[in-house]
Tab-separated table of C-alpha atoms in Angstrom:
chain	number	residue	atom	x	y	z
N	20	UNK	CA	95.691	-27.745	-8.315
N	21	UNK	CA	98.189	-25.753	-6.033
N	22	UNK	CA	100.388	-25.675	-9.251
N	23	UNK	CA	97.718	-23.184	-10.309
N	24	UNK	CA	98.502	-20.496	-7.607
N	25	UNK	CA	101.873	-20.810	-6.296
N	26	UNK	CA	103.262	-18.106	-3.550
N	27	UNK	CA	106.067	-16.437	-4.070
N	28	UNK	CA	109.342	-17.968	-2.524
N	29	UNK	CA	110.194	-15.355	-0.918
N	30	UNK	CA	107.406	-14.549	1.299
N	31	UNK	CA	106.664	-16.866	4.441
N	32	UNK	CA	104.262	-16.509	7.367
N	33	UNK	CA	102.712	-12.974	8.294
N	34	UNK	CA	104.700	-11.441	5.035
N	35	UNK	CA	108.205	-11.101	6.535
N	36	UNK	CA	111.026	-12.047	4.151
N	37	UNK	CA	112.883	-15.307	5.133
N	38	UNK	CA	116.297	-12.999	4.958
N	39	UNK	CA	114.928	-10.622	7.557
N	40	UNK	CA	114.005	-13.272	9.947
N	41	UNK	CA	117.111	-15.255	9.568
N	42	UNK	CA	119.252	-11.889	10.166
N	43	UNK	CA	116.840	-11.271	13.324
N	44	UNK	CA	118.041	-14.827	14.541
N	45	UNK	CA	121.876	-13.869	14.017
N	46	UNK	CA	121.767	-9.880	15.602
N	47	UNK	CA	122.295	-10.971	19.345
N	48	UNK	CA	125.106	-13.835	18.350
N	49	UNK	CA	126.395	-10.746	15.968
N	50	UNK	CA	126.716	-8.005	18.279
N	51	UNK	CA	128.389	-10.520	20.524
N	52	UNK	CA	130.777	-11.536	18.142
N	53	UNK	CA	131.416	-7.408	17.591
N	54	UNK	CA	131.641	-6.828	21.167
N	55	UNK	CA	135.043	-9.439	20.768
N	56	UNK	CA	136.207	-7.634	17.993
N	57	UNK	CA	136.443	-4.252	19.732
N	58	UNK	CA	137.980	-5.702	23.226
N	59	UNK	CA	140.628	-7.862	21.742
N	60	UNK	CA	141.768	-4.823	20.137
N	61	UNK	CA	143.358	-1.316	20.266
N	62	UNK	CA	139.520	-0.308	19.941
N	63	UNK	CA	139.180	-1.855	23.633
N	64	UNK	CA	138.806	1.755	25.222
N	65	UNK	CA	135.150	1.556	23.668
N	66	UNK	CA	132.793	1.209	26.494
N	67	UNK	CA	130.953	-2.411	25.064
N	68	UNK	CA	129.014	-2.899	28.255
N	69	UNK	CA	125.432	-2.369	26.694
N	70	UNK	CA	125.910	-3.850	23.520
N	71	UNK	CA	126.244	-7.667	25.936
N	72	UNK	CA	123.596	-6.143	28.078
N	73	UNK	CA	120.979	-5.951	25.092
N	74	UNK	CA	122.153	-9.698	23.592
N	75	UNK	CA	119.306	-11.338	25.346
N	76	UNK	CA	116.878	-8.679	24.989
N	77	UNK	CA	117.279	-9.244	20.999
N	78	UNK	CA	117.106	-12.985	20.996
N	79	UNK	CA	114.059	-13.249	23.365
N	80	UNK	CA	112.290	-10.838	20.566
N	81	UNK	CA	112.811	-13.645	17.760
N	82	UNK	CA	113.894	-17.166	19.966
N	83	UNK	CA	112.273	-19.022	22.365
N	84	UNK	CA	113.626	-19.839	26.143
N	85	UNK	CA	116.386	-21.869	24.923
N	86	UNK	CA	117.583	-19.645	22.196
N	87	UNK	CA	117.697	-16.795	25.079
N	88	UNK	CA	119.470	-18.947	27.279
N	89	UNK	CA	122.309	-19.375	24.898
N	90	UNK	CA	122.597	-15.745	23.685
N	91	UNK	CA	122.574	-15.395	27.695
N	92	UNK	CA	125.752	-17.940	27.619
N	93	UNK	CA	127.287	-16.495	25.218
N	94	UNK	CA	127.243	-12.638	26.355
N	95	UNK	CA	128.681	-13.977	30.027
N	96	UNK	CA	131.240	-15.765	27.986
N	97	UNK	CA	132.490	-12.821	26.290
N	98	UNK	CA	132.385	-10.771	29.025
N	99	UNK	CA	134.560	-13.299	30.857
N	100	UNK	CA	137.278	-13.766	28.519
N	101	UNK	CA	137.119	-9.395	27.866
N	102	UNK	CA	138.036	-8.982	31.535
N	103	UNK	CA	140.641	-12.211	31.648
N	104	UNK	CA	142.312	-10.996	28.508
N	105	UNK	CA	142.398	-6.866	29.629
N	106	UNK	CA	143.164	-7.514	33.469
N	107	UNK	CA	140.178	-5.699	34.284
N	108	UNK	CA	139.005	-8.509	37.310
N	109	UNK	CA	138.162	-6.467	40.768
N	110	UNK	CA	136.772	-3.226	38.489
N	111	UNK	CA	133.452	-1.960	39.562
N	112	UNK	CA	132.889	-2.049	35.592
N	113	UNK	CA	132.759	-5.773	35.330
N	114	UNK	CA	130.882	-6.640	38.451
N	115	UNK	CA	128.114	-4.380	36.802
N	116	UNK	CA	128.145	-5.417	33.874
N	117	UNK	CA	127.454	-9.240	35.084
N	118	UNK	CA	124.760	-7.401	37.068
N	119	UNK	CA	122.885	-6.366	33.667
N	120	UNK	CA	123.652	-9.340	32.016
N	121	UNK	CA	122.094	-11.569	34.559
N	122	UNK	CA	118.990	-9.263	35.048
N	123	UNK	CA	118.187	-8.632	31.354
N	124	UNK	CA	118.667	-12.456	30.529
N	125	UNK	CA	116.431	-13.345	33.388
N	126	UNK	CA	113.849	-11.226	32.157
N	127	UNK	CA	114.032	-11.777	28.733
N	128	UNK	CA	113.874	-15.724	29.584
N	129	UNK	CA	110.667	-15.012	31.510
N	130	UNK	CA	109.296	-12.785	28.566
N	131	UNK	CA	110.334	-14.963	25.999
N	132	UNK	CA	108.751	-18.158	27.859
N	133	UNK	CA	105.133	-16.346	28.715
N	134	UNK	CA	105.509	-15.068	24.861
N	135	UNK	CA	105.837	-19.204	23.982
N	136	UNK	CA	103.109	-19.933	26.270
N	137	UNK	CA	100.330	-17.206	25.187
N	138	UNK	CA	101.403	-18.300	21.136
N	139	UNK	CA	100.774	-22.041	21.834
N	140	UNK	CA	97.862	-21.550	23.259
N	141	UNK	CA	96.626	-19.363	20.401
N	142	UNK	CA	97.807	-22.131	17.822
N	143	UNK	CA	95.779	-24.666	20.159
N	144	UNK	CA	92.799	-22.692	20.109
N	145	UNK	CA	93.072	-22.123	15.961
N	146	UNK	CA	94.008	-25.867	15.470
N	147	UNK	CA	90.508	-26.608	17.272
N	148	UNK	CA	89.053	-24.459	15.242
N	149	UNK	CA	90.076	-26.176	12.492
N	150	UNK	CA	89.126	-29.413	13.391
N	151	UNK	CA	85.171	-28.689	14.606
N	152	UNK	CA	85.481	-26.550	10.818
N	153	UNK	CA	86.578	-29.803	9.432
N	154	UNK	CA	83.967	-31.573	11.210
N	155	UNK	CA	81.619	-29.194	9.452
N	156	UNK	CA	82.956	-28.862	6.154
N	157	UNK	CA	84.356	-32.622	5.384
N	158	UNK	CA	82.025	-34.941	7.926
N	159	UNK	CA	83.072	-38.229	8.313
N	160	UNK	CA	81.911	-40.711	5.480
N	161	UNK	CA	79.617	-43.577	7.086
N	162	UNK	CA	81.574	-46.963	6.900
N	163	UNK	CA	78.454	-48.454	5.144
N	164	UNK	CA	75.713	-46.683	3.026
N	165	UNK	CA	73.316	-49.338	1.328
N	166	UNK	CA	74.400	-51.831	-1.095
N	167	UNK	CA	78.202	-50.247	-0.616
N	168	UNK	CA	81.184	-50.098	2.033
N	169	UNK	CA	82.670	-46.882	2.051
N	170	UNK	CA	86.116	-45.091	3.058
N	171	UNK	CA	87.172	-41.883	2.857
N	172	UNK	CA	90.715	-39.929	3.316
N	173	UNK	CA	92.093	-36.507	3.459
N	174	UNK	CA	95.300	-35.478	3.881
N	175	UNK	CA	96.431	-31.457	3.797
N	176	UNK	CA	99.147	-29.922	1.913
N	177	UNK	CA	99.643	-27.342	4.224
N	178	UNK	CA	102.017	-27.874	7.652
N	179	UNK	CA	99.786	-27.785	10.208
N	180	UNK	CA	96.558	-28.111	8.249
N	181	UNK	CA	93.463	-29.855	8.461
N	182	UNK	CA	91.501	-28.715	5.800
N	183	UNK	CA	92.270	-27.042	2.083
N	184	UNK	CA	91.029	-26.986	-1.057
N	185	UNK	CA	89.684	-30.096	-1.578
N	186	UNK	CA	85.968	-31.213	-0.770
N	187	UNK	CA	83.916	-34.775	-0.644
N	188	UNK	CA	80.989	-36.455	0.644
N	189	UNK	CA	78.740	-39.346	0.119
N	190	UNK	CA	75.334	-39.446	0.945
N	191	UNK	CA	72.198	-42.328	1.047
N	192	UNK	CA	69.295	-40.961	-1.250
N	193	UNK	CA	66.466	-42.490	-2.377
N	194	UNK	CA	67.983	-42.660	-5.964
N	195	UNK	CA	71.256	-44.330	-4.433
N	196	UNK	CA	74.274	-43.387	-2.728
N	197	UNK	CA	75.958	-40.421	-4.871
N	198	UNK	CA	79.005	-38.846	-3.900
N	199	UNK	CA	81.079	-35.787	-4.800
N	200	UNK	CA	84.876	-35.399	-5.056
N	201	UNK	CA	86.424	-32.243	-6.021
N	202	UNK	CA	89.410	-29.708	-6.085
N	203	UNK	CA	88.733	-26.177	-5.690
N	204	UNK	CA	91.455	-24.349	-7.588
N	205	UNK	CA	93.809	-22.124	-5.643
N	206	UNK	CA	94.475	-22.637	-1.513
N	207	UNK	CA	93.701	-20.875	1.724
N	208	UNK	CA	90.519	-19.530	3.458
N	209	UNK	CA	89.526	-18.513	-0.116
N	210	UNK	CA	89.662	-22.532	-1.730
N	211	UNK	CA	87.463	-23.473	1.503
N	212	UNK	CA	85.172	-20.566	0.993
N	213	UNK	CA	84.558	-22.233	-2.629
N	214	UNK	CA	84.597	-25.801	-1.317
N	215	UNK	CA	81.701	-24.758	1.422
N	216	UNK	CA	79.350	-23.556	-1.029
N	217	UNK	CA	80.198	-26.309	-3.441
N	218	UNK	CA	79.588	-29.032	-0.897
N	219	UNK	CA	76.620	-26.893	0.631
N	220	UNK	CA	74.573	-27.233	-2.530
N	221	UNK	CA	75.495	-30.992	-3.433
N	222	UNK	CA	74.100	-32.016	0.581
N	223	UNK	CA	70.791	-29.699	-0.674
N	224	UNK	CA	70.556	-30.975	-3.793
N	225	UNK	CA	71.271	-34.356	-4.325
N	226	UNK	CA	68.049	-35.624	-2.436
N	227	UNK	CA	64.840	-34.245	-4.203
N	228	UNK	CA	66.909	-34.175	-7.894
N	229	UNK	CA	66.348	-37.248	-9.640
N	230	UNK	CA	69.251	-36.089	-12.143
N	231	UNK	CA	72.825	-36.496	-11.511
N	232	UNK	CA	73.083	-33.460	-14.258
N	233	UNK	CA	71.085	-30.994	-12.063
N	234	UNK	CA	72.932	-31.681	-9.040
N	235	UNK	CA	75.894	-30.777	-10.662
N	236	UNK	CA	74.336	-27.723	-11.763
N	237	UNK	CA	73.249	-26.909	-8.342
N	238	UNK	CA	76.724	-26.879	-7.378
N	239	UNK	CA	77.878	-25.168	-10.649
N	240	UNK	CA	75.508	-22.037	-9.609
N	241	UNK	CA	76.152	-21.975	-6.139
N	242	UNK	CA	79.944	-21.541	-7.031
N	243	UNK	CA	78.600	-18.612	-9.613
N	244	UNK	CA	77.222	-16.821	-6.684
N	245	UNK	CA	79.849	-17.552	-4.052
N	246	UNK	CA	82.286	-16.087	-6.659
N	247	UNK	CA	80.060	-12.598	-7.409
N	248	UNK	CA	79.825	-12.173	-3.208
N	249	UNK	CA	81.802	-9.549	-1.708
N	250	UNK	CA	85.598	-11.049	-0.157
N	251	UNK	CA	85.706	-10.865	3.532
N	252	UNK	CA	89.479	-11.874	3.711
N	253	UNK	CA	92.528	-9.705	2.966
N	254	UNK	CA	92.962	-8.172	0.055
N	255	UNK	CA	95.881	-10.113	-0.999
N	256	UNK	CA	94.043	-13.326	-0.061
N	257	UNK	CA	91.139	-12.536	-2.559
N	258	UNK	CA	90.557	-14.614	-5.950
N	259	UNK	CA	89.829	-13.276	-9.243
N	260	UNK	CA	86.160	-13.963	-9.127
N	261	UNK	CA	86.803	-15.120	-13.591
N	262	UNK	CA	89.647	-17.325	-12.219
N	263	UNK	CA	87.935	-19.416	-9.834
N	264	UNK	CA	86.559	-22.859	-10.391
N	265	UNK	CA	86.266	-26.146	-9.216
N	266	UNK	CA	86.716	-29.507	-10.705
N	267	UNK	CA	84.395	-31.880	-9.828
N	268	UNK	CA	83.225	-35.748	-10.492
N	269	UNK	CA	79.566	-36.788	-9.164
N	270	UNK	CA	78.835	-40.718	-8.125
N	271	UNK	CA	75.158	-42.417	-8.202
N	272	UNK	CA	75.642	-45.923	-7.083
N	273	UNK	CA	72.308	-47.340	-7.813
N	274	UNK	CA	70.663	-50.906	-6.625
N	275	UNK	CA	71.695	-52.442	-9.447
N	276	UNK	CA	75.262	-53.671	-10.704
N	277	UNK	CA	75.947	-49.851	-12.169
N	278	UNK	CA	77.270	-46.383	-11.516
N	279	UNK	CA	76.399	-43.423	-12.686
N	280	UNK	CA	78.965	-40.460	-13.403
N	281	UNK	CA	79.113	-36.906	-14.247
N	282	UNK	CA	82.457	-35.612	-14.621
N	283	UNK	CA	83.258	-31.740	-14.741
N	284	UNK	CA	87.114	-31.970	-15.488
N	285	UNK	CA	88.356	-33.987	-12.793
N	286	UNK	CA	90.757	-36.946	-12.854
N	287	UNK	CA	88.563	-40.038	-13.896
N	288	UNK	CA	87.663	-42.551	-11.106
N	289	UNK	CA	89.438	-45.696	-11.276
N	290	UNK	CA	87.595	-49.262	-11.054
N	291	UNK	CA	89.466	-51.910	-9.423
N	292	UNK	CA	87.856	-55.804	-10.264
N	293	UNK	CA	89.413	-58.812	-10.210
N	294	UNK	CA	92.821	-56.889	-9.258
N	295	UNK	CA	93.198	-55.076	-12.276
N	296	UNK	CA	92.423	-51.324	-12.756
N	297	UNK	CA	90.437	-49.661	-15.156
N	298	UNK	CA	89.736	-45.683	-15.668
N	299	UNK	CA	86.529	-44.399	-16.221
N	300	UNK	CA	87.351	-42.119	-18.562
N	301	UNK	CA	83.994	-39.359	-19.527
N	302	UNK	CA	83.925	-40.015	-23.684
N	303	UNK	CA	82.668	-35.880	-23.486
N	304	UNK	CA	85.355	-34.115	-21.502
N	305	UNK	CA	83.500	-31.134	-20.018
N	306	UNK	CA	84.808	-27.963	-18.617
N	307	UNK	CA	85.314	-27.851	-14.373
N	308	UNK	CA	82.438	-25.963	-12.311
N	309	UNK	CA	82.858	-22.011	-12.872
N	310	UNK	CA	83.843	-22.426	-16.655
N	311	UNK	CA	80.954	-22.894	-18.273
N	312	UNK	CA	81.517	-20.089	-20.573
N	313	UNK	CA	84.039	-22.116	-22.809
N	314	UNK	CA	80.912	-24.610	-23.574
N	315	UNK	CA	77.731	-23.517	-25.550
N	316	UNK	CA	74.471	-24.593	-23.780
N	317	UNK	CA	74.317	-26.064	-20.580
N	318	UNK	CA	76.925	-28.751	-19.858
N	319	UNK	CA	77.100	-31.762	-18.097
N	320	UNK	CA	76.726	-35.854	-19.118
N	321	UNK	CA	75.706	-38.609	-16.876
N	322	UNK	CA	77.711	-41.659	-17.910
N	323	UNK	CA	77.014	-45.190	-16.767
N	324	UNK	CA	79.437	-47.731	-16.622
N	325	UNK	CA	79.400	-51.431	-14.859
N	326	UNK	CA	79.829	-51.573	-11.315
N	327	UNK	CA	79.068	-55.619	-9.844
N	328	UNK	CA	79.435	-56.902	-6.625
N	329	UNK	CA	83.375	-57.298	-5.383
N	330	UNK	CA	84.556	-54.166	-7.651
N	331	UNK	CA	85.998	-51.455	-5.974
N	332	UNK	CA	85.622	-47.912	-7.135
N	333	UNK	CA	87.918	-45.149	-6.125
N	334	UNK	CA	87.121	-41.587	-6.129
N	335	UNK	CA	90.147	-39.230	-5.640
N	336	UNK	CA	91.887	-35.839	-6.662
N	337	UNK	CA	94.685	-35.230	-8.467
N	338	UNK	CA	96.777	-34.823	-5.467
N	339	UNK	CA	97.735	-38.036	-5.392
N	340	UNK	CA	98.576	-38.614	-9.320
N	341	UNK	CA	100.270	-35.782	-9.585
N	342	UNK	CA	102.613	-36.617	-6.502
N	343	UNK	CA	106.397	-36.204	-7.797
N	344	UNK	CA	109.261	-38.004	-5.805
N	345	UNK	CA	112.625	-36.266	-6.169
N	346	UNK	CA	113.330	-37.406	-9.839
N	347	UNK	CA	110.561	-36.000	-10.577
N	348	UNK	CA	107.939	-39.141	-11.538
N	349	UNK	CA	104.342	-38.894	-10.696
N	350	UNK	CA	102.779	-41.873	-8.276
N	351	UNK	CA	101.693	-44.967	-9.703
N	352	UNK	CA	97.818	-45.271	-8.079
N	353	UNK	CA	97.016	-47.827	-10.753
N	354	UNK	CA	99.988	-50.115	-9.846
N	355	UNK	CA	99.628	-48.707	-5.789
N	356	UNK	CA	95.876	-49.863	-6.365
N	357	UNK	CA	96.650	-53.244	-7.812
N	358	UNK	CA	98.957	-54.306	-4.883
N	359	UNK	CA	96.643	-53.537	-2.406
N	360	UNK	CA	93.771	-55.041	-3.990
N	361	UNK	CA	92.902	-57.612	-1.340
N	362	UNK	CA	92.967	-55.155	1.677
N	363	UNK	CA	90.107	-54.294	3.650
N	364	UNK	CA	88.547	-50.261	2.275
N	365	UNK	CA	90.644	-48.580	5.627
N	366	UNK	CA	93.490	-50.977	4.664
N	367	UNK	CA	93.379	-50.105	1.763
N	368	UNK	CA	93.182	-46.557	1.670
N	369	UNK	CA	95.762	-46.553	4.187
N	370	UNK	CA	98.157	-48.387	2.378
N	371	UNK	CA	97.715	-45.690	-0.381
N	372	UNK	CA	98.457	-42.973	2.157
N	373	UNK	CA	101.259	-45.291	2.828
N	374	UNK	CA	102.979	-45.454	-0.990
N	375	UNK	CA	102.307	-41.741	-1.253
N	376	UNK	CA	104.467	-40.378	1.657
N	377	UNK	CA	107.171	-43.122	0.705
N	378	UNK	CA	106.802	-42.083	-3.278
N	379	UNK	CA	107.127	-38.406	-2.085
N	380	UNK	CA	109.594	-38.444	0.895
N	381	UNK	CA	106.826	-36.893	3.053
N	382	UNK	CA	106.483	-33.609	1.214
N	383	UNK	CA	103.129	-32.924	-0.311
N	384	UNK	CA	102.477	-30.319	-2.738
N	385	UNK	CA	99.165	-30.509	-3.046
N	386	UNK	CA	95.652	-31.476	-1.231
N	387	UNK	CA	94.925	-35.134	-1.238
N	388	UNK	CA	90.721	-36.378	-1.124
N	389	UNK	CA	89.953	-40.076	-1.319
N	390	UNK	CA	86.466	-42.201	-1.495
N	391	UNK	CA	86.837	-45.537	-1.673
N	392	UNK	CA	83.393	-47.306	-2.676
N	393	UNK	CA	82.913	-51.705	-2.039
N	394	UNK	CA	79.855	-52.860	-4.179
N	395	UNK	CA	78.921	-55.678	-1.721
N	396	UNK	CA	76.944	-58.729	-3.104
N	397	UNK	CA	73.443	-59.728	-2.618
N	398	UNK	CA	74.500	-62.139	0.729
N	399	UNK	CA	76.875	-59.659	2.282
N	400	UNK	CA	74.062	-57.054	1.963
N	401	UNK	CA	71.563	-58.723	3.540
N	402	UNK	CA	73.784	-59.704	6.389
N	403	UNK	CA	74.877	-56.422	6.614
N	404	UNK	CA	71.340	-56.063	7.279
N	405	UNK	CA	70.630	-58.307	9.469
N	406	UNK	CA	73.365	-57.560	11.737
N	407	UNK	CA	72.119	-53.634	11.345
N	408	UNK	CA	68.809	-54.330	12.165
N	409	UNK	CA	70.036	-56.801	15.400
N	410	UNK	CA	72.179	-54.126	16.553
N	411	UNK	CA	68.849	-51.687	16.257
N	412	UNK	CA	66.907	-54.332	17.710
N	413	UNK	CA	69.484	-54.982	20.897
N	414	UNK	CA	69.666	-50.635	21.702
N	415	UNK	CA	65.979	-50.658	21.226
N	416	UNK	CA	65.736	-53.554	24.207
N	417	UNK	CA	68.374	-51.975	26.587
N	418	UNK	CA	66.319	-48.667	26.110
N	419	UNK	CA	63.043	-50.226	27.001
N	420	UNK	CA	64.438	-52.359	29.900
N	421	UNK	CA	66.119	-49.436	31.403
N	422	UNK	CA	62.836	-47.056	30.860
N	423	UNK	CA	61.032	-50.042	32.965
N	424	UNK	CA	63.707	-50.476	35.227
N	425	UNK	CA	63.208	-46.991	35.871
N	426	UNK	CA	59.961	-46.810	36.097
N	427	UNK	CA	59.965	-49.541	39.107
N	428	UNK	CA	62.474	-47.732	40.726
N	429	UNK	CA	60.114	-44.610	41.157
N	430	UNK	CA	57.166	-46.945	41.798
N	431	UNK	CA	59.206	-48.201	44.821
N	432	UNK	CA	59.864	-45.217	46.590
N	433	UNK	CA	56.628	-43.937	45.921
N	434	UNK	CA	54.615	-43.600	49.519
């Protein structure tokens, strides 16, 4: 729902205008151009000696190494040809004026490369950050939770991101496995403030309440109070707290050939069986999580519809269906779904990932959450089983061996 809360164009990174920064890059290469100007005309008697000088000194404020290098080229290059062209070789003038070139520029390379350094090490240290929050926030999804094989994918809008807006999890209750996708409206720290809380109360919740509703109403009030809290970002990252809201869809996958929904105004889940696609469309549209003011009562149906053994059920946001290409056409998941319908759940989810960059060119707009749910049948569960339980059985065995192992070790050395 980026759509929702678009920046303005014109601001980038830290609030500079992209005009400022572009004229930063082009002072040094415009002074030098200047500095021709004045010598290769009547104007030469100006003294241009500090306006080379400080070329390098401005580029290693906006450029990296490189970028100071070749303001550094070019300043000796105009001083060479000023000198050739006004006969001024053997002047104490231009031997000093090399002097400062070469000493600035090899300062400003050294600044500008320890500047490079100390800022990648800073983005290192936030991109870890980010991934232990991600860690945190959107945990890895288990490949196999009871009767069901499970995949999960996220992909951030944002260059250099690794978590947004967008919020999911699946967990093994005693009622089931029940999941959660949503798609917190809006982006930034604020959007994962809202998806914390969100996801918070659905991990509390959705093991002592037998009703899909109330978990959803769990979340619905923690949002409510995460909204009324006090901001702790900047003031022009802060939401209006009657603007925020989340949609949501909630999963209970059951033991038998079912599943469960409750669907706060997010894109319907699609059911894949027998290689054709079907939406599971609520028949009571209901308003997302921090709208509930539009509805009388409290809102919220749990809708069943049939899930058997060798469906496939795919939970996702509307990141990927509302993916444009460059004419402008959203992504076909029902058709991208279809094709891929005899793929493994990482294959398949993959190939998804796959059709998306292609449909798009690479250029997300939006925050992209995937769940992709197997319902396994009765055989393939109980070997699943089996093989979990002779795993257990095998680690249980090398931990005893190696306890007694142990043990005789000690008893051998023991006077």
């Amino acid at each position: 729902m980026r759509w929702l809360s678009r920046a303005s164009p014109q601001a980038v990174a830290g609030g500079h205008s992209p005009f400022l920064y572009a004229l930063a890059h082009c002072l040094p290469f415009a002074l030098a151009l200047i500095v021709i100007v004045i010598e290769l005309t009547p104007a030469h008697f100006i003294y241009t000696g500090p306006l080379l000088t400080a070329t390098p000194a401005l580029a290693a404020v906006t450029m990296g190494p490189k970028g100071t290098l070749a303001a550094a080229g070019v300043a000796v290059g105009v001083s060479i040809t000023t000198a050739t062209y006004n006969q001024a070789w053997g002047s104490q003038q231009v031997y000093t004026n090399f002097l400062a070139i070469l000493l600035v520029s090899v300062a400003s390379v050294m600044t500008s490369s320890a500047t490079r350094a100390r800022r990648e090490g800073e983005l290192n240290q936030v991109r870890r950050i980010a991934v232990a929050a991600q860690r945190v926030l959107l945990r890895p999804v288990p490949s196999r939770l009871g009767p069901v094989r499970v995949a999960s994918m996220y992909l951030a809008a944002e260059t250099g991101a690794q978590i947004g807006g967008d919020l999911y999890e699946a967990v093994q209750t005693r009622y089931g496995v029940r999941m959660i996708v949503g798609d917190v409206r809006g982006k930034g720290l604020p959007a994962v403030r809202l998806a914390a809380a969100v996801l918070g109360a659905f991990r509390e919740a959705v093991h002592y309440e037998d009703d899909l509703v109330e978990v959803m109403n769990h979340c619905a009030e923690a949002l409510r109070r995460e909204c009324a809290a006090p901001s702790t970002t900047d003031q022009d990252d802060m939401e209006v707290p009657m603007e925020d809201f989340v949609t949501a869809v909630l999963a209970e996958l059951p033991d038998g050939p079912m599943v469960h929904l409750v669907n706060r105004g997010h894109p319907a889940p699609l059911l894949l069986r027998q290689g054709r696609v079907r939406a599971l469309s609520p028949t009571t549209p209901m308003p997302p999580l921090g709208m509930e003011d539009l509805v009388g009562g409290a809102p919220g149906v749990r809708e069943s519809f049939p899930f058997a053994p060798g469906d496939r059920l795919l939970l996702h946001t509307d990141g990927v269906i509302e993916a444009r290409n460059p004419d402008n056409d959203f992504f076909a998941l029902a058709q991208a779904m279809e094709a891929a319908h005899g793929r493994t759940p990482p294959e398949f989810l993959d190939e998804l990932h796959q059709e998306l960059i292609r449909h798009t060119n690479g250029r997300l707009t939006d925050d992209v959450a995937m769940i992709l749910v197997d319902r396994l049948d009765c055989a393939e569960s109980e070997a699943a089983h089996a093989t979990e339980a002779e795993v257990a059985d095998r680690t249980e065995a090398t931990v005893v061996d190696g306890a007694e192992a142990g043990r005789g070790g000690d008893e051998g050395v023991r006077p």
